[in-house]
Amino acid sequence: MTRRLSLLSFAPLALLAASCGRAAGPAPAAVAPVSIAISPAPVEPPARAAVDPPAAAVDPSAPLALPAAAIPPAAWLEPPLLEPERARADRDLFSGHREIALGTHVAVFAATGDGAGAAGTAGAAGTASAAGTAGAAGGAAGTAVAAAGSGVGPFAVHAQLGVVGPLKLPARSTWVGVAGLQSDALYAATPDGALHRAAEVRDALRPDGFALRGSVPGATAWDAAGGLVAAAAGERVSVTADEGRSFTSTVVAPGKAVRAVLVRPDGVLAAVVEGPARGQRPAAPDTFLSSDRGQTWARSPFQPRAIERAGSWIWNGDPVCPAVLSRNGREWTRAAPAELLYGRPTFGAALYLSTAIRAHAAGSLRSAVAPPAPEPPARGAAAVGREPPCQADDEGGGVVSGIMGGYGASCEGALCLLSSVPPRPSPTRTSVATFGDGVCDPARVPPGGACAAHLARPPTFAVVDRAAGTVTPVAAPDGCPQPVALRNAAGVGVLICRGGGGGAALFVRAGAQGPWRAEGEHAIPAETVAQIVSAPDGTLLLLGPTPPASAASAGRREPLLALVRSPLPPGAPQAWRRVAVPDGVAVLPAPGGAALLASSPAASAGGRLDLALDRPGHPVLSLAREVEVPQNLVQMALRDGRVRFRVVPKPTPDAQGRRWPAPEPRDARWHVVTHGGKLVPEPPPPGTPPAEERRFGPAGG
């Protein structure tokens, strides 16, 4: 954690708001929800296409329509968010959080926008401003931590437990710190100087988790590290080494007010004092040091322009011209490069929500003890006197470089569908996300391997309620030591894990309160599962690896693989089935647990298209065969049961036979497949504005 206060300005800093918005559940993040083991669904081999007998004569020129679904829509379906809500769906609920306290194994974060301000930066020193004004250090009495109900509230990241929160800090807290020799206890101070303590981070989840310890009346700045907590009040610094039960108070510099105090884990303290102003000119602030837990103080031989504590470093905070208080607690060295500090990942990286599985190597995080304070400087090399402005060379300019994209392998006709991106599911009120707090053992990661692919502890997951603005941490499900990917659609989260045989072991979680439900291991490599697509009734489809168009044109395509889930309750046996599409170019979910399959015979080089419908418990139904594809198909979609294709004209070859440039997106037109097996322009719906009619009709027209 970085605790900073400019020595030129002591302007009061706002502190974090103590609120701790309402948690969706009181259970700690480390407690795993119940999961149910379900035997894997049998693989349904691709059956020979069958044609259902028509009930009546059908107009061959009419658009092809899918048969009615036999399975009702899922009961857990969540409607898509309305347009005004969608704009906020992707916002990072932790974007305003910053580190306010750092211990050996835990860091605490709060949002500045929630009034968090400088909570936890109390103890950062100040700098005399050009005008000579001075203010209290961050954590000054009188500022509140978090107003109840504002944002998602304060959270913590623990090295062993992962993400924990929201925390229930004492009302009107003005400062938060972490200290402890055996374990990291959380401390919080209020404007009246009262000090509260929670024995560990999980205690801070309870409204009564903080207990009143002692007090320092008039305290304006606090800091904590190792086994010490220190407070500044007037010209004194008070230090407790018994968890706040008693304090020892010492005058730092007679007649000078202490504006900030910093505590290093080894018991070294720094204090910034400021004398009374002389006329219009304020007195310059001075830094004092103590090597005996605050019992005695001496003026520092080096006076930094600014001072802060980052873990075990007390330094000037300048990465270009660093000056760091050495291990002996008296001398300052310029031989410690800032890369030693900034080269370590921080706890804060774990607080970013996404659907990617992320992890860090055990023991690699920056903490209150890592990196340690640097060695004392060589004789005659110590930094002394008032720190001058940094005179680093200006290394402006440089070369801006990039990679110019080129045209990839050209595609033909139906084969262009292999490069299409399935439509992203519409965001819903609730979703499942993952924090970046997974841990790997670096000794078990092979050379060139990814840390997140060799987890010693899986990351913490979270149920996000966008309407309520809440984030509820939940543990990974039992039976999933190695998560690979997380996907969301229609209000359900689907977690893909690496099963014992390397296949995809699936777990689902529906809504804000439901537990993880195991839904079997399936014969598709877990790492190859890509996008998720949903049908309006809750039918889900996980798309496997897509063969490249270059291999497709050479007739070396592997079957297109997908996992399809029927709209059944979470944990239902046989909810998923594997679908393999020889010569496949596209797959989409269809109502009733069905899958729309598009394939193009290798011999046709993309010039022909077959359509079929794979339904649970039925033979594959052939919808259309040998459909001629004169142009390029770039997207397949379903609309009101009709099969649609977005069509663009083929590029015109040049003298060397190269087809470029690629058609503009505005050249795309929607087409439908008829019962007679023809690809024809889709007529615009009634009431289509003239400006939109160009999206229909012949491609390139």
Tab-separated table of C-alpha atoms in Angstrom, residues 130-502:
chain	number	residue	atom	x	y	z
A	130	ALA	CA	4.474	27.232	-2.360
A	131	ALA	CA	1.856	29.199	-0.458
A	132	GLY	CA	2.993	27.632	2.744
A	133	THR	CA	-0.393	26.228	3.689
A	134	ALA	CA	-0.545	23.076	5.720
A	135	GLY	CA	-3.297	20.603	6.378
A	136	ALA	CA	-3.896	17.393	8.230
A	137	ALA	CA	-2.731	14.118	6.849
A	138	GLY	CA	-5.193	11.790	5.247
A	139	GLY	CA	-7.181	10.083	7.941
A	140	ALA	CA	-7.755	13.344	9.763
A	141	ALA	CA	-10.457	13.225	12.384
A	142	GLY	CA	-13.814	14.390	11.195
A	143	THR	CA	-13.993	12.642	7.821
A	144	ALA	CA	-16.170	9.576	7.578
A	145	VAL	CA	-15.308	6.303	5.933
A	146	ALA	CA	-18.261	5.082	3.952
A	147	ALA	CA	-21.860	6.093	4.027
A	148	ALA	CA	-24.021	3.020	4.407
A	149	GLY	CA	-25.309	1.713	1.129
A	150	SER	CA	-22.895	3.626	-1.118
A	151	GLY	CA	-21.331	1.506	-3.866
A	152	VAL	CA	-20.270	-2.055	-3.188
A	153	GLY	CA	-18.475	-1.091	0.020
A	154	PRO	CA	-14.946	-1.839	1.270
A	155	PHE	CA	-13.382	-5.183	0.325
A	156	ALA	CA	-10.256	-7.062	1.339
A	157	VAL	CA	-7.921	-9.385	-0.550
A	158	HIS	CA	-6.251	-12.077	1.541
A	159	ALA	CA	-3.283	-14.147	0.373
A	160	GLN	CA	-4.884	-17.410	1.519
A	161	LEU	CA	-8.620	-16.640	1.563
A	162	GLY	CA	-8.835	-14.582	-1.615
A	163	VAL	CA	-11.360	-11.753	-1.942
A	164	VAL	CA	-13.493	-11.098	1.158
A	165	GLY	CA	-16.252	-8.521	1.509
A	166	PRO	CA	-18.026	-6.250	1.825
A	167	LEU	CA	-16.467	-5.310	5.161
A	168	LYS	CA	-18.520	-3.869	8.028
A	169	LEU	CA	-16.327	-1.054	9.330
A	170	PRO	CA	-17.268	0.933	12.448
A	171	ALA	CA	-19.553	3.882	11.758
A	172	ARG	CA	-17.777	7.155	10.942
A	173	SER	CA	-14.409	5.484	10.555
A	174	THR	CA	-11.707	7.890	9.412
A	175	TRP	CA	-8.799	5.496	9.029
A	176	VAL	CA	-8.200	1.786	8.419
A	177	GLY	CA	-4.952	-0.084	9.004
A	178	VAL	CA	-3.531	-3.607	9.276
A	179	ALA	CA	-1.106	-4.808	11.958
A	180	GLY	CA	-0.167	-8.020	13.723
A	181	LEU	CA	2.841	-10.227	14.374
A	182	GLN	CA	1.169	-13.631	14.028
A	183	SER	CA	-1.822	-12.663	11.868
A	184	ASP	CA	-3.154	-9.542	10.205
A	185	ALA	CA	-5.699	-7.763	12.396
A	186	LEU	CA	-7.760	-4.910	11.014
A	187	TYR	CA	-7.910	-1.576	12.859
A	188	ALA	CA	-10.246	1.373	12.380
A	189	ALA	CA	-10.227	4.815	14.017
A	190	THR	CA	-13.111	7.268	14.472
A	191	PRO	CA	-13.069	11.092	14.766
A	192	ASP	CA	-13.043	10.995	18.574
A	193	GLY	CA	-9.749	9.083	18.509
A	194	ALA	CA	-11.256	5.707	19.407
A	195	LEU	CA	-9.441	2.660	18.016
A	196	HIS	CA	-11.392	-0.470	17.042
A	197	ARG	CA	-9.941	-3.901	16.181
A	198	ALA	CA	-11.116	-6.979	14.260
A	199	ALA	CA	-8.959	-10.023	14.993
A	200	GLU	CA	-8.966	-11.135	11.336
A	201	VAL	CA	-10.493	-10.164	8.044
A	202	ARG	CA	-13.411	-12.598	8.320
A	203	ASP	CA	-14.467	-10.958	11.584
A	204	ALA	CA	-14.789	-7.692	9.669
A	205	LEU	CA	-17.660	-9.229	7.681
A	206	ARG	CA	-19.906	-9.023	10.764
A	207	PRO	CA	-21.509	-5.797	12.007
A	208	ASP	CA	-20.079	-6.548	15.475
A	209	GLY	CA	-16.714	-7.771	14.203
A	210	PHE	CA	-14.757	-4.704	15.406
A	211	ALA	CA	-14.213	-4.331	19.169
A	212	LEU	CA	-13.311	-1.047	20.888
A	213	ARG	CA	-9.737	-1.102	22.222
A	214	GLY	CA	-8.293	2.251	23.334
A	215	SER	CA	-8.240	5.864	22.200
A	216	VAL	CA	-5.956	8.783	21.411
A	217	PRO	CA	-8.014	11.973	21.865
A	218	GLY	CA	-7.328	14.582	19.223
A	219	ALA	CA	-5.578	12.156	16.856
A	220	THR	CA	-5.226	13.580	13.353
A	221	ALA	CA	-3.154	10.857	11.672
A	222	TRP	CA	-2.671	7.095	12.114
A	223	ASP	CA	-0.531	4.305	10.718
A	224	ALA	CA	0.044	0.623	11.525
A	225	ALA	CA	2.509	-2.110	10.566
A	226	GLY	CA	4.091	-5.148	12.172
A	227	GLY	CA	2.883	-5.230	15.773
A	228	LEU	CA	2.523	-1.446	16.159
A	229	VAL	CA	-0.234	1.132	15.765
A	230	ALA	CA	0.714	4.820	15.980
A	231	ALA	CA	-1.330	8.019	16.186
A	232	ALA	CA	-0.322	11.676	15.916
A	233	ALA	CA	-1.995	14.281	18.141
A	234	GLY	CA	-0.511	17.729	18.588
A	235	GLU	CA	3.238	17.509	19.128
A	236	ARG	CA	3.063	13.892	20.271
A	237	VAL	CA	3.100	10.452	18.692
A	238	SER	CA	1.367	7.688	20.661
A	239	VAL	CA	2.323	4.069	20.003
A	240	THR	CA	0.657	0.838	21.112
A	241	ALA	CA	2.278	-2.584	20.959
A	242	ASP	CA	-0.518	-4.469	22.743
A	243	GLU	CA	-3.317	-4.259	20.157
A	244	GLY	CA	-4.547	-0.868	21.327
A	245	ARG	CA	-5.031	-1.622	25.020
A	246	SER	CA	-2.413	0.972	26.086
A	247	PHE	CA	-0.386	3.737	24.406
A	248	THR	CA	3.038	5.270	25.081
A	249	SER	CA	3.139	8.966	24.140
A	250	THR	CA	6.284	10.945	23.251
A	251	VAL	CA	6.932	14.518	22.073
A	252	VAL	CA	8.637	14.484	18.671
A	253	ALA	CA	9.769	18.114	18.446
A	254	PRO	CA	8.692	20.570	21.163
A	255	GLY	CA	6.379	23.263	19.876
A	256	LYS	CA	5.857	21.594	16.490
A	257	ALA	CA	2.661	19.776	15.504
A	258	VAL	CA	2.965	16.291	14.070
A	259	ARG	CA	1.128	16.229	10.756
A	260	ALA	CA	1.820	12.621	9.761
A	261	VAL	CA	3.310	9.426	11.138
A	262	LEU	CA	4.619	6.356	9.297
A	263	VAL	CA	5.264	2.928	10.836
A	264	ARG	CA	7.590	0.327	9.331
A	265	PRO	CA	7.039	-3.354	10.221
A	266	ASP	CA	10.427	-3.530	12.020
A	267	GLY	CA	9.478	-0.765	14.472
A	268	VAL	CA	11.129	2.170	12.682
A	269	LEU	CA	8.887	5.273	12.640
A	270	ALA	CA	8.957	8.522	10.693
A	271	ALA	CA	7.031	11.669	11.580
A	272	VAL	CA	6.563	14.953	9.758
A	273	VAL	CA	6.328	17.999	12.012
A	274	GLU	CA	5.506	21.600	11.263
A	275	GLY	CA	6.295	24.646	13.372
A	276	PRO	CA	4.095	27.732	13.711
A	277	ALA	CA	4.068	30.181	10.820
A	278	ARG	CA	6.221	33.297	11.024
A	279	GLY	CA	4.228	36.097	9.544
A	280	GLN	CA	3.199	35.314	5.995
A	281	ARG	CA	5.818	32.633	5.593
A	282	PRO	CA	5.109	29.185	7.058
A	283	ALA	CA	7.807	27.156	8.690
A	284	ALA	CA	9.268	24.386	6.576
A	285	PRO	CA	8.141	20.902	7.641
A	286	ASP	CA	10.761	18.507	8.961
A	287	THR	CA	11.019	14.712	8.982
A	288	PHE	CA	11.996	13.013	12.253
A	289	LEU	CA	12.952	9.357	12.724
A	290	SER	CA	12.702	6.839	15.568
A	291	SER	CA	14.443	3.463	15.681
A	292	ASP	CA	13.019	2.352	19.042
A	293	ARG	CA	9.264	2.197	18.436
A	294	GLY	CA	8.723	5.917	19.022
A	295	GLN	CA	10.424	6.219	22.418
A	296	THR	CA	13.046	8.692	21.141
A	297	TRP	CA	13.157	10.886	18.049
A	298	ALA	CA	15.912	12.561	16.015
A	299	ARG	CA	15.787	14.861	13.033
A	300	SER	CA	16.441	12.956	9.808
A	301	PRO	CA	19.772	13.778	8.105
A	302	PHE	CA	17.872	13.738	4.796
A	303	GLN	CA	14.759	15.864	4.329
A	304	PRO	CA	12.688	14.509	1.412
A	305	ARG	CA	10.418	16.785	-0.582
A	306	ALA	CA	7.632	14.227	-0.108
A	307	ILE	CA	7.432	11.048	1.911
A	308	GLU	CA	5.275	7.945	1.862
A	309	ARG	CA	5.225	4.363	3.076
A	310	ALA	CA	4.790	1.591	0.526
A	311	GLY	CA	4.872	-1.676	2.453
A	312	SER	CA	8.233	-1.745	4.222
A	313	TRP	CA	9.604	1.172	2.215
A	314	ILE	CA	9.604	4.670	3.683
A	315	TRP	CA	10.721	6.742	0.727
A	316	ASN	CA	10.254	9.932	-1.275
A	317	GLY	CA	7.834	8.258	-3.707
A	318	ASP	CA	9.868	9.354	-6.743
A	319	PRO	CA	10.484	6.387	-9.101
A	320	VAL	CA	12.930	8.436	-11.201
A	321	CYS	CA	15.081	9.753	-8.342
A	322	PRO	CA	14.249	7.365	-5.468
A	323	ALA	CA	15.504	7.911	-1.944
A	324	VAL	CA	14.625	5.137	0.537
A	325	LEU	CA	15.142	4.943	4.292
A	326	SER	CA	17.583	2.059	4.742
A	327	ARG	CA	17.315	-0.932	7.039
A	328	ASN	CA	19.181	0.789	9.891
A	329	GLY	CA	16.417	3.368	10.193
A	330	ARG	CA	18.819	6.340	10.103
A	331	GLU	CA	20.392	6.630	6.649
A	332	TRP	CA	18.736	7.122	3.261
A	333	THR	CA	19.982	5.377	0.139
A	334	ARG	CA	19.582	6.195	-3.537
A	335	ALA	CA	20.831	2.756	-4.601
A	336	ALA	CA	17.414	1.037	-4.349
A	337	PRO	CA	15.691	1.151	-7.764
A	338	ALA	CA	11.941	1.645	-7.775
A	339	GLU	CA	11.624	-1.532	-9.864
A	340	LEU	CA	12.167	-3.525	-6.665
A	341	LEU	CA	8.854	-2.101	-5.464
A	342	TYR	CA	6.868	-1.700	-8.664
A	343	GLY	CA	8.088	-4.969	-10.140
A	344	ARG	CA	5.879	-6.931	-7.749
A	345	PRO	CA	2.182	-7.461	-8.482
A	346	THR	CA	-0.203	-5.892	-5.998
A	347	PHE	CA	-3.199	-7.263	-4.129
A	348	GLY	CA	-5.299	-4.751	-6.047
A	349	ALA	CA	-5.011	-6.699	-9.293
A	350	ALA	CA	-7.252	-9.352	-7.747
A	351	LEU	CA	-10.150	-6.934	-7.312
A	352	TYR	CA	-10.875	-6.580	-11.018
A	353	LEU	CA	-13.963	-8.542	-12.088
A	354	SER	CA	-14.002	-10.400	-15.394
A	355	THR	CA	-14.832	-13.804	-16.827
A	356	ALA	CA	-11.160	-14.707	-17.399
A	357	ILE	CA	-9.429	-17.093	-14.994
A	358	ARG	CA	-6.457	-15.185	-13.534
A	359	ALA	CA	-3.840	-16.025	-10.928
A	360	HIS	CA	-0.503	-14.972	-9.446
A	361	ALA	CA	2.447	-16.953	-8.161
A	362	ALA	CA	2.391	-17.683	-4.431
A	363	GLY	CA	4.570	-15.246	-2.480
A	364	SER	CA	4.946	-12.798	-5.355
A	365	LEU	CA	2.689	-9.970	-4.123
A	366	ARG	CA	3.891	-6.684	-2.708
A	367	SER	CA	3.095	-6.624	1.028
A	368	ALA	CA	4.015	-4.906	4.266
A	369	VAL	CA	7.239	-6.948	4.373
A	370	ALA	CA	8.055	-7.454	0.679
A	371	PRO	CA	10.204	-6.020	-0.677
A	372	PRO	CA	12.199	-5.436	2.529
A	373	ALA	CA	13.855	-2.147	3.409
A	374	PRO	CA	17.142	-1.766	1.467
A	375	GLU	CA	20.626	-2.141	2.852
A	376	PRO	CA	22.359	0.992	4.252
A	377	PRO	CA	24.267	3.025	1.666
A	378	ALA	CA	27.998	2.732	1.164
A	379	ARG	CA	30.153	5.097	3.167
A	380	GLY	CA	29.769	8.597	1.793
A	381	ALA	CA	26.880	7.638	-0.503
A	382	ALA	CA	23.970	8.428	1.812
A	383	ALA	CA	21.409	11.045	0.792
A	384	VAL	CA	21.645	14.086	3.082
A	385	GLY	CA	20.247	17.592	3.368
A	386	ARG	CA	17.121	19.016	1.775
A	387	GLU	CA	16.139	17.032	-1.290
A	388	PRO	CA	16.639	19.050	-4.494
A	389	PRO	CA	14.289	18.744	-7.480
A	390	CYS	CA	14.888	15.595	-9.516
A	391	GLN	CA	17.197	16.337	-12.451
A	392	ALA	CA	16.613	13.167	-14.465
A	393	ASP	CA	17.353	13.345	-18.162
A	394	ASP	CA	14.332	13.931	-20.349
A	395	GLU	CA	13.858	10.792	-22.341
A	396	GLY	CA	11.007	12.133	-24.430
A	397	GLY	CA	10.497	11.227	-28.010
A	398	GLY	CA	11.149	7.698	-29.076
A	399	VAL	CA	9.689	5.570	-31.773
A	400	VAL	CA	6.072	4.561	-31.945
A	401	SER	CA	5.772	1.231	-33.634
A	402	GLY	CA	2.998	-1.175	-34.417
A	403	ILE	CA	2.053	-4.110	-36.522
A	404	MET	CA	0.098	-3.531	-39.673
A	405	GLY	CA	-2.558	-6.059	-40.201
A	406	GLY	CA	-2.712	-7.805	-43.524
A	407	TYR	CA	-5.276	-9.767	-45.331
A	408	GLY	CA	-5.590	-13.283	-44.007
A	409	ALA	CA	-6.391	-16.313	-46.030
A	410	SER	CA	-9.402	-15.623	-48.214
A	411	CYS	CA	-12.603	-17.552	-47.629
A	412	GLU	CA	-15.210	-18.717	-50.074
A	413	GLY	CA	-18.977	-18.855	-49.783
A	414	ALA	CA	-20.238	-20.814	-46.783
A	415	LEU	CA	-16.697	-21.288	-45.430
A	416	CYS	CA	-16.673	-17.622	-44.381
A	417	LEU	CA	-19.027	-18.611	-41.557
A	418	LEU	CA	-16.031	-20.204	-39.842
A	419	SER	CA	-14.702	-16.696	-39.186
A	420	SER	CA	-17.973	-15.307	-37.895
A	421	VAL	CA	-18.377	-14.338	-34.235
A	422	PRO	CA	-21.537	-15.611	-32.531
A	423	PRO	CA	-23.816	-12.915	-31.113
A	424	ARG	CA	-22.938	-11.955	-27.573
A	425	PRO	CA	-25.720	-12.838	-25.107
A	426	SER	CA	-27.638	-9.795	-23.905
A	427	PRO	CA	-26.665	-8.719	-20.372
A	428	THR	CA	-29.119	-9.520	-17.588
A	429	ARG	CA	-29.557	-8.259	-14.039
A	430	THR	CA	-27.351	-10.911	-12.456
A	431	SER	CA	-24.206	-12.575	-13.703
A	432	VAL	CA	-21.284	-14.555	-12.356
A	433	ALA	CA	-17.768	-13.104	-12.546
A	434	THR	CA	-14.362	-14.050	-11.226
A	435	PHE	CA	-11.802	-12.142	-9.203
A	436	GLY	CA	-8.120	-12.354	-10.114
A	437	ASP	CA	-7.041	-13.936	-6.833
A	438	GLY	CA	-6.163	-17.447	-7.971
A	439	VAL	CA	-2.779	-18.769	-6.818
A	440	CYS	CA	-0.318	-21.088	-8.520
A	441	ASP	CA	2.821	-22.764	-7.250
A	442	PRO	CA	5.591	-21.469	-9.531
A	443	ALA	CA	7.553	-24.684	-8.998
A	444	ARG	CA	4.742	-26.641	-10.686
A	445	VAL	CA	4.329	-24.354	-13.693
A	446	PRO	CA	6.299	-25.729	-16.659
A	447	PRO	CA	8.524	-23.392	-18.683
A	448	GLY	CA	6.347	-21.194	-20.832
A	449	GLY	CA	3.214	-22.322	-18.986
A	450	ALA	CA	0.544	-19.990	-17.687
A	451	CYS	CA	0.112	-19.590	-13.929
A	452	ALA	CA	-3.701	-19.668	-14.285
A	453	ALA	CA	-3.492	-23.089	-15.970
A	454	HIS	CA	-1.755	-24.714	-12.967
A	455	LEU	CA	-3.702	-23.516	-9.957
A	456	ALA	CA	-2.899	-24.363	-6.372
A	457	ARG	CA	-6.019	-22.457	-5.321
A	458	PRO	CA	-8.837	-21.480	-7.697
A	459	PRO	CA	-9.976	-17.855	-7.791
A	460	THR	CA	-12.930	-16.480	-5.866
A	461	PHE	CA	-16.077	-15.998	-7.906
A	462	ALA	CA	-18.736	-13.321	-7.468
A	463	VAL	CA	-22.450	-12.952	-8.080
A	464	VAL	CA	-22.974	-9.456	-9.494
A	465	ASP	CA	-26.394	-7.826	-9.163
A	466	ARG	CA	-26.347	-4.863	-11.523
A	467	ALA	CA	-29.674	-3.444	-10.347
A	468	ALA	CA	-28.737	-3.476	-6.662
A	469	GLY	CA	-25.074	-2.644	-7.317
A	470	THR	CA	-23.893	-5.488	-5.087
A	471	VAL	CA	-21.060	-7.991	-5.406
A	472	THR	CA	-21.245	-11.216	-3.378
A	473	PRO	CA	-18.065	-13.360	-3.288
A	474	VAL	CA	-18.627	-17.112	-3.639
A	475	ALA	CA	-16.130	-19.948	-3.618
A	476	ALA	CA	-15.359	-22.169	-6.566
A	477	PRO	CA	-17.502	-25.318	-6.561
A	478	ASP	CA	-16.249	-28.556	-5.075
A	479	GLY	CA	-14.886	-30.750	-7.823
A	480	CYS	CA	-13.399	-27.850	-9.792
A	481	PRO	CA	-9.767	-27.389	-8.736
A	482	GLN	CA	-8.848	-26.064	-12.186
A	483	PRO	CA	-11.373	-23.606	-13.705
A	484	VAL	CA	-10.680	-22.854	-17.350
A	485	ALA	CA	-13.385	-20.426	-18.469
A	486	LEU	CA	-16.552	-18.711	-17.269
A	487	ARG	CA	-19.495	-17.753	-19.469
A	488	ASN	CA	-22.835	-16.027	-18.817
A	489	ALA	CA	-26.115	-16.082	-20.719
A	490	ALA	CA	-29.773	-15.482	-19.867
A	491	GLY	CA	-29.072	-15.129	-16.139
A	492	VAL	CA	-27.070	-18.330	-15.696
A	493	GLY	CA	-23.324	-18.650	-15.250
A	494	VAL	CA	-21.556	-21.635	-16.795
A	495	LEU	CA	-18.157	-22.576	-15.352
A	496	ILE	CA	-15.951	-24.780	-17.524
A	497	CYS	CA	-13.418	-26.796	-15.526
A	498	ARG	CA	-10.736	-29.249	-16.554
A	499	GLY	CA	-12.035	-32.689	-15.673
A	500	GLY	CA	-9.976	-35.686	-14.657
A	501	GLY	CA	-9.728	-36.871	-18.248
A	502	GLY	CA	-9.089	-33.405	-19.676
